[in-house]
């Protein structure tokens, strides 16, 4: 018989409750002890432990650098039992002057670059020490200012928070992702923040608008420009969240564009790659050359050489801001751990007030700690003075009594501490001169005690002390603003057609829907190579920076930049792979030109209208429905309309009837069925029924070429009188042998 499991003395808990508690515990650990900073010193635990460990190793600003591996070893061995690589990465970040506005660590060796922040050398190669700015975090550490807690194994204590003299959280900013929440605090300028703090101390009811007279906005270490409207910045400071737009700054120098600062956390090499990619794809003809001239004197110097001095530099840069990382948005979420140990999102006023509360507590604890030291010393000095005034008796007691300490306490009514200090006196200190020294020290300490007590009792004096210390640190560590604040319009990419070199091209469409673009207008389209079973269908002439448009048998129009079409050296690409036409649809014609150019569109049912190219443009791969085609019908090849010319429209049916009529008799429409061009009776779209096979717009004094198989007949302007009539008539028969018309071509239609 199987033994039953003995659960006596074992706590049982529902799986749901256990997992919920375990996940909540993990969440709180990540939020409070890893990802979110403390508002007091603005540091996450690993950053605080690195800073404290370096100070304990004697790596202050004036000392010699030591190997970074030494620091990392101390941190993970004594305070932070996690991975050494993660700890070292946190240390590297604190040393990078392009990551931290006011770096805490002074690194020697390869600590990464703006192009690749993670290209730093291994910790066995680099050396480090603290920077002078670190004094604002550590200077008051041993003065009773903060609480201490046991480290992870209980063998030593570590500070719960560092006694920061400045709001490091706002100065250096921070980012972090916890469980269910994150933080993104941008860096700020020390002098501006100090000025705002002083104003807030003097005016506790100050609003965001008042503080923004001092803090203009975030100040990023890499400079650049903050181009967000003031209203957006104010919204962020009011709510604690939002987004900012950062932009590179540039200047003109000898016709070149010099980019001398980049948005925060943007790589110069990445920007160059993005611009170079546009140049390779022939989408940036305005730029002739691109180079990186950055060096130690100018860490950021990207040079863009325009092709011509006539190019509008501001328009070009606006395009680059829109299409590259020269402009980026920065998320702001001022979610930090408050003094009560709970994370919450702060407004600017609330954050500064919370930090001032921390600073006030810290300064009071420092003063109280110092006051206690002064009082203890005065107490000892009082005992020493008694000993000097009764030196002979003291010496007698020490020489003759078995327990001199107790006798001294009874004889002179002094405390245990005073008695102990008398017994610890050296013989050399029994000179008469020491009595004067003691009285002098007593006088100094009495003055210091009075000053400390007065400051602790007076809220005004405490505020003045805090203000004075803030201003002193601002003077010592402050520097000018790096990020300019300029409200600018949103960047806008240039029209795609303006970014392509304007060259003459001939767009060729085959019968099976393969398209290509040949350079120039003097192209023999019939002599081009076509796939087996395929042949020429339609050609149209324009420029490489214009939109090529294709119409299918259902009357839908599709558009694409002519520059992007494959070269005519090959056989082209199928349009069915570029667009998404309806099932069974075939491409019937091509068009190209300026937006105000016009084309004749018609279906084989004999109906059509004049359309402007601007009305046909579609960025949708599924195209745009323009010409209404009856079921079973199809579109005939479109014909271009000459500019500012008297024109006739020639329409020919499948049985050889041709009609010429005035173009003014046909309407201009944006879409629809159109009007009847030529009368085709009993149209039912059955094999053998009469259909419209071709239509063309013939300019005054132009010629009309009628193509039948391999033969071509040219009708001059005067010859068209034989086929002239009103729109929608039957027309006249073409000569015998010329009635199986394949296409009509108007000659002289181009200006």
PDB file of N, CA, C and O in Angstrom, residues 114-115 248 259 261-263 265-279 284 290 292 300 302-304 317 320-321 323-327:
ATOM      1  N   UNK A 114      29.491  58.669 -29.017  1.00  0.00           N
ATOM      2  CA  UNK A 114      28.111  58.978 -29.412  1.00  0.00           C
ATOM      3  C   UNK A 114      27.650  58.076 -30.546  1.00  0.00           C
ATOM      4  O   UNK A 114      26.477  57.751 -30.642  1.00  0.00           O
ATOM      5  N   UNK A 115      28.596  57.670 -31.421  1.00  0.00           N
ATOM      6  CA  UNK A 115      28.215  56.784 -32.523  1.00  0.00           C
ATOM      7  C   UNK A 115      27.854  55.392 -32.031  1.00  0.00           C
ATOM      8  O   UNK A 115      26.988  54.731 -32.600  1.00  0.00           O
ATOM      9  N   UNK A 248      18.498  68.509 -34.480  1.00  0.00           N
ATOM     10  CA  UNK A 248      19.904  68.881 -34.616  1.00  0.00           C
ATOM     11  C   UNK A 248      20.008  70.370 -34.944  1.00  0.00           C
ATOM     12  O   UNK A 248      19.100  70.956 -35.537  1.00  0.00           O
ATOM     13  N   UNK A 259      26.303  70.445 -39.558  1.00  0.00           N
ATOM     14  CA  UNK A 259      25.506  69.989 -38.409  1.00  0.00           C
ATOM     15  C   UNK A 259      26.457  69.856 -37.231  1.00  0.00           C
ATOM     16  O   UNK A 259      27.381  69.023 -37.246  1.00  0.00           O
ATOM     17  N   UNK A 261      25.483  69.759 -33.748  1.00  0.00           N
ATOM     18  CA  UNK A 261      24.979  69.062 -32.558  1.00  0.00           C
ATOM     19  C   UNK A 261      23.803  68.190 -32.970  1.00  0.00           C
ATOM     20  O   UNK A 261      23.105  68.494 -33.935  1.00  0.00           O
ATOM     21  N   UNK A 262      23.619  67.105 -32.245  1.00  0.00           N
ATOM     22  CA  UNK A 262      22.598  66.125 -32.589  1.00  0.00           C
ATOM     23  C   UNK A 262      21.607  65.966 -31.439  1.00  0.00           C
ATOM     24  O   UNK A 262      21.917  66.277 -30.288  1.00  0.00           O
ATOM     25  N   UNK A 263      20.411  65.474 -31.732  1.00  0.00           N
ATOM     26  CA  UNK A 263      19.464  65.190 -30.649  1.00  0.00           C
ATOM     27  C   UNK A 263      20.031  64.146 -29.688  1.00  0.00           C
ATOM     28  O   UNK A 263      20.924  63.365 -30.039  1.00  0.00           O
ATOM     29  N   UNK A 265      20.970  61.036 -27.676  1.00  0.00           N
ATOM     30  CA  UNK A 265      21.063  59.599 -27.944  1.00  0.00           C
ATOM     31  C   UNK A 265      20.926  59.254 -29.427  1.00  0.00           C
ATOM     32  O   UNK A 265      20.489  58.167 -29.782  1.00  0.00           O
ATOM     33  N   UNK A 266      21.323  60.185 -30.295  1.00  0.00           N
ATOM     34  CA  UNK A 266      21.320  59.923 -31.736  1.00  0.00           C
ATOM     35  C   UNK A 266      22.766  59.847 -32.223  1.00  0.00           C
ATOM     36  O   UNK A 266      23.590  60.694 -31.901  1.00  0.00           O
ATOM     37  N   UNK A 267      23.043  58.840 -33.029  1.00  0.00           N
ATOM     38  CA  UNK A 267      24.390  58.611 -33.541  1.00  0.00           C
ATOM     39  C   UNK A 267      24.614  59.367 -34.842  1.00  0.00           C
ATOM     40  O   UNK A 267      23.765  59.342 -35.739  1.00  0.00           O
ATOM     41  N   UNK A 268      25.761  60.032 -34.943  1.00  0.00           N
ATOM     42  CA  UNK A 268      26.094  60.746 -36.174  1.00  0.00           C
ATOM     43  C   UNK A 268      26.261  59.802 -37.346  1.00  0.00           C
ATOM     44  O   UNK A 268      25.843  60.102 -38.475  1.00  0.00           O
ATOM     45  N   UNK A 269      26.848  58.635 -37.115  1.00  0.00           N
ATOM     46  CA  UNK A 269      27.028  57.670 -38.204  1.00  0.00           C
ATOM     47  C   UNK A 269      25.688  57.150 -38.702  1.00  0.00           C
ATOM     48  O   UNK A 269      25.520  56.908 -39.901  1.00  0.00           O
ATOM     49  N   UNK A 270      24.735  57.002 -37.796  1.00  0.00           N
ATOM     50  CA  UNK A 270      23.403  56.554 -38.211  1.00  0.00           C
ATOM     51  C   UNK A 270      22.743  57.590 -39.106  1.00  0.00           C
ATOM     52  O   UNK A 270      22.123  57.252 -40.127  1.00  0.00           O
ATOM     53  N   UNK A 271      22.896  58.859 -38.750  1.00  0.00           N
ATOM     54  CA  UNK A 271      22.325  59.929 -39.562  1.00  0.00           C
ATOM     55  C   UNK A 271      22.957  59.938 -40.952  1.00  0.00           C
ATOM     56  O   UNK A 271      22.272  60.056 -41.972  1.00  0.00           O
ATOM     57  N   UNK A 272      24.290  59.795 -41.000  1.00  0.00           N
ATOM     58  CA  UNK A 272      24.978  59.767 -42.290  1.00  0.00           C
ATOM     59  C   UNK A 272      24.506  58.593 -43.140  1.00  0.00           C
ATOM     60  O   UNK A 272      24.323  58.728 -44.357  1.00  0.00           O
ATOM     61  N   UNK A 273      24.294  57.448 -42.527  1.00  0.00           N
ATOM     62  CA  UNK A 273      23.805  56.279 -43.261  1.00  0.00           C
ATOM     63  C   UNK A 273      22.421  56.545 -43.839  1.00  0.00           C
ATOM     64  O   UNK A 273      22.123  56.165 -44.978  1.00  0.00           O
ATOM     65  N   UNK A 274      21.561  57.202 -43.058  1.00  0.00           N
ATOM     66  CA  UNK A 274      20.208  57.483 -43.536  1.00  0.00           C
ATOM     67  C   UNK A 274      20.218  58.445 -44.724  1.00  0.00           C
ATOM     68  O   UNK A 274      19.480  58.255 -45.695  1.00  0.00           O
ATOM     69  N   UNK A 275      21.063  59.483 -44.640  1.00  0.00           N
ATOM     70  CA  UNK A 275      21.147  60.435 -45.748  1.00  0.00           C
ATOM     71  C   UNK A 275      21.772  59.769 -46.969  1.00  0.00           C
ATOM     72  O   UNK A 275      21.311  59.949 -48.103  1.00  0.00           O
ATOM     73  N   UNK A 276      22.828  58.978 -46.744  1.00  0.00           N
ATOM     74  CA  UNK A 276      23.495  58.291 -47.851  1.00  0.00           C
ATOM     75  C   UNK A 276      22.550  57.320 -48.548  1.00  0.00           C
ATOM     76  O   UNK A 276      22.598  57.170 -49.776  1.00  0.00           O
ATOM     77  N   UNK A 277      21.684  56.661 -47.788  1.00  0.00           N
ATOM     78  CA  UNK A 277      20.713  55.736 -48.393  1.00  0.00           C
ATOM     79  C   UNK A 277      19.768  56.477 -49.334  1.00  0.00           C
ATOM     80  O   UNK A 277      19.438  55.980 -50.421  1.00  0.00           O
ATOM     81  N   UNK A 278      19.339  57.669 -48.936  1.00  0.00           N
ATOM     82  CA  UNK A 278      18.483  58.466 -49.823  1.00  0.00           C
ATOM     83  C   UNK A 278      19.238  58.870 -51.088  1.00  0.00           C
ATOM     84  O   UNK A 278      18.669  58.872 -52.181  1.00  0.00           O
ATOM     85  N   UNK A 279      20.521  59.202 -50.930  1.00  0.00           N
ATOM     86  CA  UNK A 279      21.319  59.580 -52.094  1.00  0.00           C
ATOM     87  C   UNK A 279      21.495  58.389 -53.041  1.00  0.00           C
ATOM     88  O   UNK A 279      21.408  58.532 -54.267  1.00  0.00           O
ATOM     89  N   UNK A 284      17.501  62.029 -53.205  1.00  0.00           N
ATOM     90  CA  UNK A 284      18.021  63.260 -52.629  1.00  0.00           C
ATOM     91  C   UNK A 284      18.978  63.920 -53.622  1.00  0.00           C
ATOM     92  O   UNK A 284      20.171  64.045 -53.368  1.00  0.00           O
ATOM     93  N   UNK A 290      28.577  64.301 -48.928  1.00  0.00           N
ATOM     94  CA  UNK A 290      28.270  64.086 -47.518  1.00  0.00           C
ATOM     95  C   UNK A 290      29.528  63.551 -46.854  1.00  0.00           C
ATOM     96  O   UNK A 290      30.143  62.610 -47.344  1.00  0.00           O
ATOM     97  N   UNK A 292      31.900  63.236 -42.839  1.00  0.00           N
ATOM     98  CA  UNK A 292      31.991  63.395 -41.383  1.00  0.00           C
ATOM     99  C   UNK A 292      33.360  63.983 -41.061  1.00  0.00           C
ATOM    100  O   UNK A 292      34.390  63.346 -41.283  1.00  0.00           O
ATOM    101  N   UNK A 300      31.059  66.810 -32.974  1.00  0.00           N
ATOM    102  CA  UNK A 300      30.019  66.621 -33.984  1.00  0.00           C
ATOM    103  C   UNK A 300      30.222  67.657 -35.082  1.00  0.00           C
ATOM    104  O   UNK A 300      30.076  68.859 -34.855  1.00  0.00           O
ATOM    105  N   UNK A 302      29.114  67.218 -39.029  1.00  0.00           N
ATOM    106  CA  UNK A 302      28.654  66.523 -40.229  1.00  0.00           C
ATOM    107  C   UNK A 302      28.447  67.568 -41.317  1.00  0.00           C
ATOM    108  O   UNK A 302      27.744  68.556 -41.108  1.00  0.00           O
ATOM    109  N   UNK A 303      29.052  67.334 -42.477  1.00  0.00           N
ATOM    110  CA  UNK A 303      29.034  68.324 -43.556  1.00  0.00           C
ATOM    111  C   UNK A 303      28.161  67.816 -44.703  1.00  0.00           C
ATOM    112  O   UNK A 303      28.384  66.709 -45.210  1.00  0.00           O
ATOM    113  N   UNK A 304      27.186  68.617 -45.093  1.00  0.00           N
ATOM    114  CA  UNK A 304      26.315  68.317 -46.234  1.00  0.00           C
ATOM    115  C   UNK A 304      26.560  69.386 -47.291  1.00  0.00           C
ATOM    116  O   UNK A 304      26.406  70.578 -47.015  1.00  0.00           O
ATOM    117  N   UNK A 317      16.840  71.049 -45.131  1.00  0.00           N
ATOM    118  CA  UNK A 317      16.999  70.562 -43.760  1.00  0.00           C
ATOM    119  C   UNK A 317      15.666  70.130 -43.171  1.00  0.00           C
ATOM    120  O   UNK A 317      15.598  69.166 -42.404  1.00  0.00           O
ATOM    121  N   UNK A 320      15.207  66.690 -44.307  1.00  0.00           N
ATOM    122  CA  UNK A 320      16.068  65.758 -43.590  1.00  0.00           C
ATOM    123  C   UNK A 320      15.600  65.557 -42.153  1.00  0.00           C
ATOM    124  O   UNK A 320      15.684  64.448 -41.611  1.00  0.00           O
ATOM    125  N   UNK A 321      15.086  66.615 -41.523  1.00  0.00           N
ATOM    126  CA  UNK A 321      14.530  66.467 -40.177  1.00  0.00           C
ATOM    127  C   UNK A 321      13.367  65.480 -40.191  1.00  0.00           C
ATOM    128  O   UNK A 321      13.187  64.690 -39.264  1.00  0.00           O
ATOM    129  N   UNK A 323      12.789  63.009 -42.428  1.00  0.00           N
ATOM    130  CA  UNK A 323      13.050  61.672 -42.954  1.00  0.00           C
ATOM    131  C   UNK A 323      14.244  60.967 -42.298  1.00  0.00           C
ATOM    132  O   UNK A 323      14.519  59.819 -42.633  1.00  0.00           O
ATOM    133  N   UNK A 324      14.958  61.647 -41.401  1.00  0.00           N
ATOM    134  CA  UNK A 324      16.101  61.024 -40.725  1.00  0.00           C
ATOM    135  C   UNK A 324      16.009  61.258 -39.220  1.00  0.00           C
ATOM    136  O   UNK A 324      15.076  61.910 -38.733  1.00  0.00           O
ATOM    137  N   UNK A 325      17.003  60.759 -38.514  1.00  0.00           N
ATOM    138  CA  UNK A 325      17.035  60.920 -37.051  1.00  0.00           C
ATOM    139  C   UNK A 325      17.570  62.273 -36.621  1.00  0.00           C
ATOM    140  O   UNK A 325      17.831  62.472 -35.429  1.00  0.00           O
ATOM    141  N   UNK A 326      17.727  63.210 -37.552  1.00  0.00           N
ATOM    142  CA  UNK A 326      18.127  64.563 -37.173  1.00  0.00           C
ATOM    143  C   UNK A 326      17.050  65.229 -36.319  1.00  0.00           C
ATOM    144  O   UNK A 326      17.290  66.244 -35.676  1.00  0.00           O
ATOM    145  N   UNK A 327      15.858  64.671 -36.338  1.00  0.00           N
ATOM    146  CA  UNK A 327      14.790  65.111 -35.428  1.00  0.00           C
ATOM    147  C   UNK A 327      14.178  63.869 -34.813  1.00  0.00           C
ATOM    148  O   UNK A 327      13.945  62.876 -35.496  1.00  0.00           O
TER     149      UNK A 327
END
